[in-house]
PDB file of C-alpha atoms in Angstrom:
ATOM      1  CA  MET A   1      58.636  -7.732 -14.242  1.00 62.00           C
ATOM      2  CA  ALA A   2      61.790  -5.783 -15.002  1.00 64.00           C
ATOM      3  CA  THR A   3      63.203  -5.163 -18.441  1.00 61.00           C
ATOM      4  CA  ALA A   4      66.802  -4.059 -18.599  1.00 53.00           C
ATOM      5  CA  GLU A   5      69.963  -3.716 -20.584  1.00 46.00           C
ATOM      6  CA  GLY A   6      73.462  -3.469 -19.149  1.00 41.00           C
ATOM      7  CA  ALA A   7      75.167  -4.457 -15.899  1.00 38.00           C
ATOM      8  CA  PRO A   8      73.730  -6.848 -13.304  1.00 38.00           C
ATOM      9  CA  ILE A   9      71.077  -5.243 -11.142  1.00 44.00           C
ATOM     10  CA  GLY A  10      71.778  -4.274  -7.560  1.00 50.00           C
ATOM     11  CA  CYS A  11      75.541  -3.701  -7.639  1.00 46.00           C
ATOM     12  CA  PRO A  12      76.617  -1.022  -5.130  1.00 46.00           C
ATOM     13  CA  ALA A  13      77.155   2.321  -6.784  1.00 45.00           C
ATOM     14  CA  THR A  14      80.826   3.140  -7.198  1.00 41.00           C
ATOM     15  CA  LYS A  15      82.187   6.020  -5.159  1.00 38.00           C
ATOM     16  CA  GLU A  16      84.250   7.499  -7.964  1.00 41.00           C
ATOM     17  CA  LYS A  17      82.849  10.717  -9.392  1.00 44.00           C
ATOM     18  CA  ARG A  18      79.820  10.473  -7.121  1.00 48.00           C
ATOM     19  CA  MET A  19      77.711  13.556  -7.675  1.00 79.00           C
ATOM     20  CA  SER A  20      74.468  14.601  -6.069  1.00 95.00           C
ATOM     21  CA  ILE A  21      71.187  12.737  -6.052  1.00 98.00           C
ATOM     22  CA  VAL A  22      68.569  15.335  -6.964  1.00 98.00           C
ATOM     23  CA  ILE A  23      64.993  14.584  -5.924  1.00 99.00           C
ATOM     24  CA  ALA A  24      62.635  16.669  -8.083  1.00 98.00           C
ATOM     25  CA  GLY A  25      59.341  16.742  -6.221  1.00 97.00           C
ATOM     26  CA  ALA A  26      60.961  16.222  -2.823  1.00 98.00           C
ATOM     27  CA  THR A  27      58.321  18.297  -1.055  1.00 97.00           C
ATOM     28  CA  GLY A  28      55.557  15.867  -1.976  1.00 96.00           C
ATOM     29  CA  GLN A  29      54.560  12.868   0.105  1.00 97.00           C
ATOM     30  CA  LEU A  30      56.559  10.333  -1.911  1.00 98.00           C
ATOM     31  CA  GLY A  31      59.544  12.645  -2.331  1.00 98.00           C
ATOM     32  CA  ARG A  32      59.951  13.244   1.386  1.00 98.00           C
ATOM     33  CA  LEU A  33      59.903   9.505   2.011  1.00 98.00           C
ATOM     34  CA  VAL A  34      62.579   8.963  -0.638  1.00 99.00           C
ATOM     35  CA  VAL A  35      64.824  11.531   1.052  1.00 98.00           C
ATOM     36  CA  GLU A  36      64.309   9.829   4.416  1.00 98.00           C
ATOM     37  CA  GLU A  37      65.006   6.420   2.895  1.00 98.00           C
ATOM     38  CA  LEU A  38      68.240   7.631   1.291  1.00 99.00           C
ATOM     39  CA  LEU A  39      69.433   8.981   4.624  1.00 98.00           C
ATOM     40  CA  SER A  40      68.528   5.727   6.376  1.00 98.00           C
ATOM     41  CA  ARG A  41      70.602   3.863   3.795  1.00 97.00           C
ATOM     42  CA  GLY A  42      73.643   5.921   4.704  1.00 97.00           C
ATOM     43  CA  VAL A  43      73.747   8.343   1.803  1.00 98.00           C
ATOM     44  CA  PRO A  44      75.544  11.459   3.105  1.00 98.00           C
ATOM     45  CA  ALA A  45      73.106  14.333   3.487  1.00 98.00           C
ATOM     46  CA  ALA A  46      75.501  16.582   1.565  1.00 97.00           C
ATOM     47  CA  GLN A  47      75.009  14.393  -1.513  1.00 97.00           C
ATOM     48  CA  ILE A  48      71.214  14.773  -1.533  1.00 98.00           C
ATOM     49  CA  VAL A  49      69.462  17.740  -3.129  1.00 98.00           C
ATOM     50  CA  ALA A  50      65.793  18.029  -2.190  1.00 98.00           C
ATOM     51  CA  ALA A  51      64.079  20.161  -4.836  1.00 98.00           C
ATOM     52  CA  GLY A  52      60.504  21.367  -4.806  1.00 97.00           C
ATOM     53  CA  ARG A  53      58.080  24.276  -4.610  1.00 94.00           C
ATOM     54  CA  SER A  54      57.086  24.395  -0.942  1.00 93.00           C
ATOM     55  CA  ALA A  55      59.424  26.661   1.030  1.00 94.00           C
ATOM     56  CA  VAL A  56      58.048  25.264   4.292  1.00 95.00           C
ATOM     57  CA  GLN A  57      58.716  21.669   3.283  1.00 95.00           C
ATOM     58  CA  LEU A  58      62.169  22.557   1.937  1.00 97.00           C
ATOM     59  CA  ALA A  59      63.037  24.141   5.276  1.00 97.00           C
ATOM     60  CA  GLU A  60      61.950  20.967   7.078  1.00 96.00           C
ATOM     61  CA  LEU A  61      64.077  18.842   4.757  1.00 97.00           C
ATOM     62  CA  ALA A  62      67.044  21.150   5.275  1.00 97.00           C
ATOM     63  CA  GLY A  63      66.742  20.289   8.952  1.00 96.00           C
ATOM     64  CA  HIS A  64      67.929  16.791   8.018  1.00 96.00           C
ATOM     65  CA  GLY A  65      71.121  18.299   6.629  1.00 97.00           C
ATOM     66  CA  VAL A  66      70.318  17.792   2.957  1.00 98.00           C
ATOM     67  CA  LYS A  67      70.807  20.491   0.361  1.00 97.00           C
ATOM     68  CA  THR A  68      67.646  22.120  -0.942  1.00 98.00           C
ATOM     69  CA  ALA A  69      66.674  23.894  -4.136  1.00 97.00           C
ATOM     70  CA  ALA A  70      63.548  25.800  -5.095  1.00 97.00           C
ATOM     71  CA  MET A  71      62.208  24.080  -8.209  1.00 97.00           C
ATOM     72  CA  ASP A  72      59.017  24.648 -10.156  1.00 97.00           C
ATOM     73  CA  TYR A  73      58.406  22.364 -13.138  1.00 97.00           C
ATOM     74  CA  ASN A  74      56.852  25.354 -14.908  1.00 97.00           C
ATOM     75  CA  ASP A  75      60.087  27.351 -14.533  1.00 97.00           C
ATOM     76  CA  PRO A  76      62.959  25.839 -16.571  1.00 97.00           C
ATOM     77  CA  ALA A  77      65.477  28.240 -15.014  1.00 97.00           C
ATOM     78  CA  SER A  78      64.702  26.895 -11.547  1.00 97.00           C
ATOM     79  CA  VAL A  79      65.353  23.366 -12.786  1.00 97.00           C
ATOM     80  CA  ASP A  80      68.597  24.412 -14.477  1.00 97.00           C
ATOM     81  CA  SER A  81      69.883  25.910 -11.239  1.00 96.00           C
ATOM     82  CA  ALA A  82      69.307  22.672  -9.312  1.00 96.00           C
ATOM     83  CA  LEU A  83      71.193  20.349 -11.675  1.00 97.00           C
ATOM     84  CA  THR A  84      74.903  19.719 -12.257  1.00 95.00           C
ATOM     85  CA  GLU A  85      76.707  17.508 -14.750  1.00 95.00           C
ATOM     86  CA  GLY A  86      76.953  13.962 -13.433  1.00 93.00           C
ATOM     87  CA  ASP A  87      73.983  14.204 -11.063  1.00 96.00           C
ATOM     88  CA  THR A  88      71.429  11.440 -10.712  1.00 98.00           C
ATOM     89  CA  LEU A  89      67.942  12.909 -11.122  1.00 98.00           C
ATOM     90  CA  LEU A  90      64.717  11.459  -9.782  1.00 99.00           C
ATOM     91  CA  LEU A  91      61.784  13.082 -11.569  1.00 99.00           C
ATOM     92  CA  ILE A  92      58.661  12.465  -9.508  1.00 98.00           C
ATOM     93  CA  SER A  93      55.684  12.967 -11.780  1.00 97.00           C
ATOM     94  CA  GLY A  94      53.689  16.134 -11.227  1.00 95.00           C
ATOM     95  CA  ASN A  95      50.071  16.193 -10.086  1.00 90.00           C
ATOM     96  CA  ASP A  96      48.828  18.959 -12.396  1.00 91.00           C
ATOM     97  CA  ILE A  97      46.924  16.761 -14.822  1.00 86.00           C
ATOM     98  CA  GLN A  98      46.271  19.631 -17.222  1.00 88.00           C
ATOM     99  CA  SER A  99      49.908  20.554 -17.829  1.00 94.00           C
ATOM    100  CA  ARG A 100      52.210  17.944 -16.358  1.00 95.00           C
ATOM    101  CA  ALA A 101      53.393  16.490 -19.674  1.00 96.00           C
ATOM    102  CA  ALA A 102      54.775  19.911 -20.612  1.00 97.00           C
ATOM    103  CA  GLN A 103      56.159  20.331 -17.094  1.00 98.00           C
ATOM    104  CA  HIS A 104      57.985  17.026 -17.353  1.00 98.00           C
ATOM    105  CA  GLU A 105      59.471  18.081 -20.676  1.00 98.00           C
ATOM    106  CA  ASN A 106      60.856  21.204 -18.999  1.00 98.00           C
ATOM    107  CA  VAL A 107      62.650  19.058 -16.435  1.00 98.00           C
ATOM    108  CA  ILE A 108      63.933  16.574 -19.012  1.00 99.00           C
ATOM    109  CA  ASP A 109      65.264  19.359 -21.230  1.00 98.00           C
ATOM    110  CA  ALA A 110      67.098  20.835 -18.242  1.00 98.00           C
ATOM    111  CA  ALA A 111      68.510  17.415 -17.376  1.00 98.00           C
ATOM    112  CA  ALA A 112      69.825  17.051 -20.910  1.00 98.00           C
ATOM    113  CA  ARG A 113      71.391  20.520 -20.799  1.00 98.00           C
ATOM    114  CA  ALA A 114      73.069  19.698 -17.500  1.00 97.00           C
ATOM    115  CA  LYS A 115      74.262  16.307 -18.788  1.00 97.00           C
ATOM    116  CA  VAL A 116      73.019  14.396 -15.778  1.00 98.00           C
ATOM    117  CA  ALA A 117      74.374  10.880 -15.428  1.00 97.00           C
ATOM    118  CA  ARG A 118      70.928   9.287 -15.394  1.00 98.00           C
ATOM    119  CA  ILE A 119      67.276  10.097 -14.890  1.00 98.00           C
ATOM    120  CA  LEU A 120      64.689   8.076 -12.977  1.00 99.00           C
ATOM    121  CA  TYR A 121      61.020   8.743 -13.634  1.00 99.00           C
ATOM    122  CA  THR A 122      57.971   7.662 -11.626  1.00 99.00           C
ATOM    123  CA  SER A 123      55.546   6.496 -14.298  1.00 98.00           C
ATOM    124  CA  VAL A 124      52.378   4.400 -14.082  1.00 97.00           C
ATOM    125  CA  LEU A 125      52.002   0.622 -13.944  1.00 98.00           C
ATOM    126  CA  ALA A 126      52.207  -1.015 -17.398  1.00 97.00           C
ATOM    127  CA  ALA A 127      52.219   2.451 -18.966  1.00 97.00           C
ATOM    128  CA  ASP A 128      52.510   1.266 -22.561  1.00 94.00           C
ATOM    129  CA  THR A 129      49.549  -1.133 -22.411  1.00 96.00           C
ATOM    130  CA  THR A 130      47.256   0.025 -19.604  1.00 96.00           C
ATOM    131  CA  PRO A 131      43.847   1.608 -20.196  1.00 95.00           C
ATOM    132  CA  VAL A 132      44.242   3.675 -16.998  1.00 93.00           C
ATOM    133  CA  ILE A 133      42.954   7.189 -17.537  1.00 90.00           C
ATOM    134  CA  LEU A 134      46.186   8.641 -16.113  1.00 90.00           C
ATOM    135  CA  ALA A 135      48.494   6.814 -18.529  1.00 95.00           C
ATOM    136  CA  PRO A 136      48.810   9.069 -21.628  1.00 95.00           C
ATOM    137  CA  ASP A 137      50.889  11.743 -19.884  1.00 96.00           C
ATOM    138  CA  HIS A 138      53.234   9.083 -18.552  1.00 97.00           C
ATOM    139  CA  VAL A 139      53.616   7.434 -21.951  1.00 98.00           C
ATOM    140  CA  LYS A 140      54.440  10.800 -23.483  1.00 98.00           C
ATOM    141  CA  THR A 141      57.007  11.492 -20.766  1.00 98.00           C
ATOM    142  CA  GLU A 142      58.649   8.090 -21.177  1.00 99.00           C
ATOM    143  CA  GLU A 143      58.943   8.695 -24.914  1.00 98.00           C
ATOM    144  CA  TYR A 144      60.441  12.141 -24.327  1.00 99.00           C
ATOM    145  CA  ILE A 145      63.026  10.714 -21.933  1.00 99.00           C
ATOM    146  CA  ARG A 146      63.995   8.013 -24.427  1.00 98.00           C
ATOM    147  CA  ALA A 147      64.422  10.665 -27.125  1.00 98.00           C
ATOM    148  CA  SER A 148      66.677  12.733 -24.841  1.00 98.00           C
ATOM    149  CA  GLY A 149      69.410  10.113 -25.036  1.00 98.00           C
ATOM    150  CA  LEU A 150      69.915  10.157 -21.263  1.00 98.00           C
ATOM    151  CA  PRO A 151      70.352   6.850 -19.425  1.00 98.00           C
ATOM    152  CA  PHE A 152      66.980   6.244 -17.807  1.00 99.00           C
ATOM    153  CA  THR A 153      65.067   4.069 -15.390  1.00 99.00           C
ATOM    154  CA  PHE A 154      61.283   3.965 -15.505  1.00 99.00           C
ATOM    155  CA  LEU A 155      59.707   3.245 -12.136  1.00 99.00           C
ATOM    156  CA  ARG A 156      56.158   2.398 -13.102  1.00 99.00           C
ATOM    157  CA  ASN A 157      54.293   2.850  -9.859  1.00 98.00           C
ATOM    158  CA  GLY A 158      51.044   1.080  -9.197  1.00 98.00           C
ATOM    159  CA  TRP A 159      48.388   2.216  -6.738  1.00 98.00           C
ATOM    160  CA  TYR A 160      49.082   3.685  -3.306  1.00 98.00           C
ATOM    161  CA  THR A 161      47.227   2.139  -0.384  1.00 99.00           C
ATOM    162  CA  GLU A 162      47.001   5.700   0.953  1.00 98.00           C
ATOM    163  CA  ASN A 163      44.663   6.553  -1.931  1.00 97.00           C
ATOM    164  CA  TYR A 164      41.884   5.008   0.168  1.00 98.00           C
ATOM    165  CA  ALA A 165      42.303   7.320   3.167  1.00 98.00           C
ATOM    166  CA  ASP A 166      39.135   9.290   2.406  1.00 95.00           C
ATOM    167  CA  ALA A 167      37.138   6.130   1.731  1.00 96.00           C
ATOM    168  CA  LEU A 168      38.314   4.688   5.044  1.00 98.00           C
ATOM    169  CA  LEU A 169      37.211   7.752   6.997  1.00 97.00           C
ATOM    170  CA  ALA A 170      33.870   7.801   5.182  1.00 95.00           C
ATOM    171  CA  ALA A 171      33.359   4.133   5.998  1.00 98.00           C
ATOM    172  CA  ARG A 172      33.906   4.904   9.667  1.00 98.00           C
ATOM    173  CA  GLU A 173      30.769   7.043   9.533  1.00 96.00           C
ATOM    174  CA  THR A 174      28.640   5.082   7.066  1.00 96.00           C
ATOM    175  CA  GLY A 175      29.768   1.474   7.362  1.00 98.00           C
ATOM    176  CA  THR A 176      29.870   1.386   3.567  1.00 97.00           C
ATOM    177  CA  LEU A 177      32.552   1.341   0.878  1.00 98.00           C
ATOM    178  CA  LEU A 178      30.985   2.691  -2.302  1.00 96.00           C
ATOM    179  CA  GLY A 179      32.528   1.810  -5.655  1.00 97.00           C
ATOM    180  CA  SER A 180      32.002   0.715  -9.226  1.00 98.00           C
ATOM    181  CA  ALA A 181      35.082  -1.511  -9.480  1.00 98.00           C
ATOM    182  CA  GLY A 182      33.093  -4.750  -9.514  1.00 97.00           C
ATOM    183  CA  ASP A 183      35.343  -7.714  -8.794  1.00 97.00           C
ATOM    184  CA  GLY A 184      38.457  -6.013 -10.162  1.00 98.00           C
ATOM    185  CA  ARG A 185      41.667  -6.281  -8.210  1.00 98.00           C
ATOM    186  CA  VAL A 186      44.255  -3.755  -7.016  1.00 99.00           C
ATOM    187  CA  ALA A 187      47.862  -4.628  -6.161  1.00 99.00           C
ATOM    188  CA  SER A 188      48.470  -1.621  -3.941  1.00 99.00           C
ATOM    189  CA  ALA A 189      51.451  -0.805  -1.753  1.00 99.00           C
ATOM    190  CA  THR A 190      52.297   2.035   0.602  1.00 99.00           C
ATOM    191  CA  ARG A 191      54.295   5.087  -0.402  1.00 99.00           C
ATOM    192  CA  ALA A 192      56.993   3.877   1.989  1.00 99.00           C
ATOM    193  CA  ASP A 193      57.239   0.653  -0.025  1.00 99.00           C
ATOM    194  CA  TYR A 194      57.721   2.596  -3.244  1.00 99.00           C
ATOM    195  CA  ALA A 195      60.226   4.938  -1.586  1.00 99.00           C
ATOM    196  CA  ALA A 196      62.324   1.988  -0.441  1.00 99.00           C
ATOM    197  CA  ALA A 197      62.482   0.579  -3.968  1.00 99.00           C
ATOM    198  CA  ILE A 198      63.258   3.971  -5.495  1.00 99.00           C
ATOM    199  CA  ALA A 199      66.055   4.593  -2.995  1.00 99.00           C
ATOM    200  CA  ALA A 200      67.514   1.196  -3.834  1.00 98.00           C
ATOM    201  CA  VAL A 201      67.644   2.081  -7.523  1.00 98.00           C
ATOM    202  CA  LEU A 202      69.152   5.484  -6.734  1.00 98.00           C
ATOM    203  CA  THR A 203      71.975   3.932  -4.718  1.00 97.00           C
ATOM    204  CA  THR A 204      72.914   0.920  -6.843  1.00 96.00           C
ATOM    205  CA  THR A 205      74.070   0.387 -10.410  1.00 94.00           C
ATOM    206  CA  GLY A 206      72.733  -1.839 -13.161  1.00 96.00           C
ATOM    207  CA  HIS A 207      69.482   0.014 -13.764  1.00 97.00           C
ATOM    208  CA  ASP A 208      70.293   2.026 -16.890  1.00 96.00           C
ATOM    209  CA  ASN A 209      67.621   1.806 -19.592  1.00 97.00           C
ATOM    210  CA  SER A 210      65.506  -0.426 -17.372  1.00 98.00           C
ATOM    211  CA  THR A 211      61.798  -0.495 -16.650  1.00 98.00           C
ATOM    212  CA  TYR A 212      60.314  -1.777 -13.392  1.00 99.00           C
ATOM    213  CA  GLU A 213      56.638  -2.566 -12.863  1.00 99.00           C
ATOM    214  CA  LEU A 214      56.127  -1.699  -9.198  1.00 99.00           C
ATOM    215  CA  SER A 215      53.104  -2.900  -7.252  1.00 99.00           C
ATOM    216  CA  GLY A 216      52.060  -4.745  -4.126  1.00 99.00           C
ATOM    217  CA  ASP A 217      52.596  -8.439  -3.565  1.00 99.00           C
ATOM    218  CA  HIS A 218      48.870  -9.193  -3.309  1.00 98.00           C
ATOM    219  CA  ALA A 219      46.033  -7.957  -5.515  1.00 99.00           C
ATOM    220  CA  TRP A 220      42.811  -7.498  -3.575  1.00 99.00           C
ATOM    221  CA  THR A 221      39.161  -6.848  -4.454  1.00 99.00           C
ATOM    222  CA  TYR A 222      36.932  -4.140  -3.005  1.00 98.00           C
ATOM    223  CA  GLU A 223      35.215  -6.860  -0.985  1.00 98.00           C
ATOM    224  CA  GLU A 224      38.595  -7.560   0.610  1.00 99.00           C
ATOM    225  CA  LEU A 225      39.175  -3.825   1.023  1.00 99.00           C
ATOM    226  CA  ALA A 226      35.890  -3.518   2.910  1.00 99.00           C
ATOM    227  CA  LEU A 227      36.939  -6.402   5.150  1.00 99.00           C
ATOM    228  CA  ALA A 228      40.260  -4.658   5.792  1.00 99.00           C
ATOM    229  CA  PHE A 229      38.352  -1.476   6.639  1.00 99.00           C
ATOM    230  CA  SER A 230      36.290  -3.488   9.126  1.00 99.00           C
ATOM    231  CA  THR A 231      39.438  -4.800  10.786  1.00 99.00           C
ATOM    232  CA  VAL A 232      41.060  -1.381  11.034  1.00 98.00           C
ATOM    233  CA  LEU A 233      37.947   0.479  12.180  1.00 98.00           C
ATOM    234  CA  GLY A 234      36.586  -2.179  14.499  1.00 98.00           C
ATOM    235  CA  ARG A 235      33.137  -1.971  12.916  1.00 98.00           C
ATOM    236  CA  PRO A 236      31.424  -3.793  10.044  1.00 98.00           C
ATOM    237  CA  VAL A 237      31.998  -2.272   6.612  1.00 99.00           C
ATOM    238  CA  THR A 238      30.302  -3.601   3.487  1.00 98.00           C
ATOM    239  CA  TYR A 239      31.137  -2.975  -0.148  1.00 98.00           C
ATOM    240  CA  ARG A 240      28.273  -1.387  -2.055  1.00 97.00           C
ATOM    241  CA  SER A 241      28.924  -2.142  -5.725  1.00 97.00           C
ATOM    242  CA  VAL A 242      27.148   0.249  -8.085  1.00 97.00           C
ATOM    243  CA  SER A 243      27.142   1.064 -11.785  1.00 97.00           C
ATOM    244  CA  ALA A 244      29.454   3.749 -13.119  1.00 97.00           C
ATOM    245  CA  ALA A 245      26.489   6.073 -13.668  1.00 97.00           C
ATOM    246  CA  GLU A 246      25.207   5.605 -10.131  1.00 97.00           C
ATOM    247  CA  HIS A 247      28.733   6.074  -8.815  1.00 97.00           C
ATOM    248  CA  VAL A 248      28.999   9.445 -10.571  1.00 97.00           C
ATOM    249  CA  SER A 249      25.586  10.620  -9.394  1.00 96.00           C
ATOM    250  CA  THR A 250      26.283   9.568  -5.809  1.00 94.00           C
ATOM    251  CA  LEU A 251      29.613  11.393  -5.771  1.00 94.00           C
ATOM    252  CA  GLU A 252      27.992  14.513  -7.215  1.00 95.00           C
ATOM    253  CA  ALA A 253      25.270  14.333  -4.585  1.00 95.00           C
ATOM    254  CA  ALA A 254      28.031  14.226  -1.973  1.00 91.00           C
ATOM    255  CA  GLY A 255      29.354  17.538  -3.282  1.00 94.00           C
ATOM    256  CA  LEU A 256      31.946  16.634  -5.899  1.00 93.00           C
ATOM    257  CA  ASP A 257      31.975  18.525  -9.173  1.00 96.00           C
ATOM    258  CA  PRO A 258      31.023  16.509 -12.292  1.00 96.00           C
ATOM    259  CA  ALA A 259      34.587  16.368 -13.635  1.00 94.00           C
ATOM    260  CA  THR A 260      36.024  14.970 -10.404  1.00 93.00           C
ATOM    261  CA  ALA A 261      33.142  12.535  -9.958  1.00 95.00           C
ATOM    262  CA  GLY A 262      33.588  11.289 -13.514  1.00 95.00           C
ATOM    263  CA  PHE A 263      37.327  10.941 -13.036  1.00 93.00           C
ATOM    264  CA  LEU A 264      36.951   8.850  -9.881  1.00 94.00           C
ATOM    265  CA  ALA A 265      34.340   6.620 -11.500  1.00 96.00           C
ATOM    266  CA  ALA A 266      36.627   6.167 -14.505  1.00 96.00           C
ATOM    267  CA  LEU A 267      39.421   5.016 -12.201  1.00 96.00           C
ATOM    268  CA  ASP A 268      37.083   2.439 -10.675  1.00 97.00           C
ATOM    269  CA  GLY A 269      36.272   1.385 -14.226  1.00 97.00           C
ATOM    270  CA  ASN A 270      39.980   0.811 -14.822  1.00 96.00           C
ATOM    271  CA  ILE A 271      40.115  -1.277 -11.663  1.00 97.00           C
ATOM    272  CA  ARG A 272      37.094  -3.252 -12.863  1.00 97.00           C
ATOM    273  CA  GLU A 273      39.212  -4.129 -15.928  1.00 96.00           C
ATOM    274  CA  ASP A 274      42.082  -5.283 -13.642  1.00 97.00           C
ATOM    275  CA  ALA A 275      44.307  -2.476 -14.924  1.00 96.00           C
ATOM    276  CA  LEU A 276      45.885  -2.148 -11.469  1.00 97.00           C
ATOM    277  CA  ALA A 277      46.035  -5.854 -10.637  1.00 98.00           C
ATOM    278  CA  LEU A 278      49.500  -6.609 -12.025  1.00 98.00           C
ATOM    279  CA  ALA A 279      51.762  -8.039  -9.298  1.00 98.00           C
ATOM    280  CA  THR A 280      55.260  -8.671 -10.652  1.00 96.00           C
ATOM    281  CA  GLY A 281      57.347  -8.805  -7.480  1.00 98.00           C
ATOM    282  CA  ASP A 282      59.621  -6.012  -8.745  1.00 98.00           C
ATOM    283  CA  LEU A 283      58.721  -3.715  -5.858  1.00 99.00           C
ATOM    284  CA  ALA A 284      59.471  -6.217  -3.106  1.00 99.00           C
ATOM    285  CA  ARG A 285      62.660  -7.372  -4.833  1.00 98.00           C
ATOM    286  CA  LEU A 286      64.037  -3.857  -5.154  1.00 98.00           C
ATOM    287  CA  ALA A 287      62.931  -2.820  -1.659  1.00 98.00           C
ATOM    288  CA  GLY A 288      64.485  -5.949  -0.206  1.00 98.00           C
ATOM    289  CA  ARG A 289      61.358  -6.879   1.743  1.00 98.00           C
ATOM    290  CA  PRO A 290      57.716  -7.843   1.193  1.00 99.00           C
ATOM    291  CA  THR A 291      55.329  -5.001   0.518  1.00 99.00           C
ATOM    292  CA  THR A 292      53.154  -3.787   3.390  1.00 99.00           C
ATOM    293  CA  PRO A 293      49.991  -5.887   3.865  1.00 98.00           C
ATOM    294  CA  LEU A 294      46.749  -4.039   3.168  1.00 99.00           C
ATOM    295  CA  VAL A 295      45.541  -3.871   6.781  1.00 99.00           C
ATOM    296  CA  ASP A 296      48.923  -2.644   8.019  1.00 99.00           C
ATOM    297  CA  GLY A 297      49.002   0.019   5.316  1.00 99.00           C
ATOM    298  CA  LEU A 298      45.525   1.237   6.257  1.00 99.00           C
ATOM    299  CA  ARG A 299      46.012   1.448  10.028  1.00 98.00           C
ATOM    300  CA  PRO A 300      47.960   4.758  10.045  1.00 98.00           C
ATOM    301  CA  LEU A 301      45.217   6.321   7.916  1.00 98.00           C
ATOM    302  CA  ALA A 302      42.537   5.734  10.545  1.00 96.00           C
ATOM    303  CA  GLY A 303      43.960   8.434  12.823  1.00 85.00           C
TER     304      GLY A 303
END
C-alpha cells in the first residue's frame, strides 16, 4: 500500500531542468538492473550516472554509454563528486550490516549539500512495524532522510526470490529444503521486478514524500517453495521443518560460523511470524505488470 502527499502518481517527468539520475550502488545486482531498466525505458544514457565501488562493474556499465562515478559510502568526498544540484538520487542500501547506517548518513549528507531534487531509498518491507532483524538500520536511515528536508521516496523492498539460490542448489543434491519458518509466508519477487518499479518511480512524477511497500503478488509457504524447487529441478524436494535451535546447529555443522547461522535462523523466525508476507500490489502497479511467479523466478537460478 502506498502512502503519499502531492501530485498524482505516475505522471511523466517533465523535461524542463532535467538533471542526471544518479544510481548509488549501481555496481550491485539490483543497481545494474535499474540502469538497464532505465535505458530500456528510453532514458538517455548521458542522463544516467552509475556510481559504485567496483571498477570492473563501472567499466561494464560505461559500455552502455552511461556516465560512471567511483563512489564509496565510507568516503563522503567520493559521494560529493558524483552529485550535482537538481539530480535525482537513488540510494541503494548497503550490505555492510555493521556500518551501513553510518554509510547511508554519509550519502544523505552529501545529497543535502548538493541540493539534489529528490532522494529514493531502498528500505525494507513495513520498516516501521516489522520485527525483521534487518529493519533497525533502515528505520534509522528513513528517519535521517526525513530530517534532511529533501523530497524523498521510500521503496520498501520485500524479499528477493534470488535469496533462495543456494537453497535451490543444495536441494538439487539432497532433495531437501531445510528451514525453521514453519507455515510462514513470503511474498517474494525477483530483482528485475523491483528494478522495474524503481525505474518507474525514477522516471515519473508524483512520488515525493511517498512510501511504497514492494513485494510479490503471491505469498507462499516453504512447502510451496519446496514444490517449486521440485518443478524447477525435475526431482522431488521436501521441506524439512525444524526448530530454530536445530536449524542453527545444522547450519553450523554444514560449516557456517555461529553468527551467520544464527542470523539465517532469525530470518526464518521472522518468516514464521509472517513478517515478509505482506502483499500490497504496489510493486506490480508501479512496474506495470504482474510480479514474476515463483517457479519462473527460480528457473534461472538452477543453472
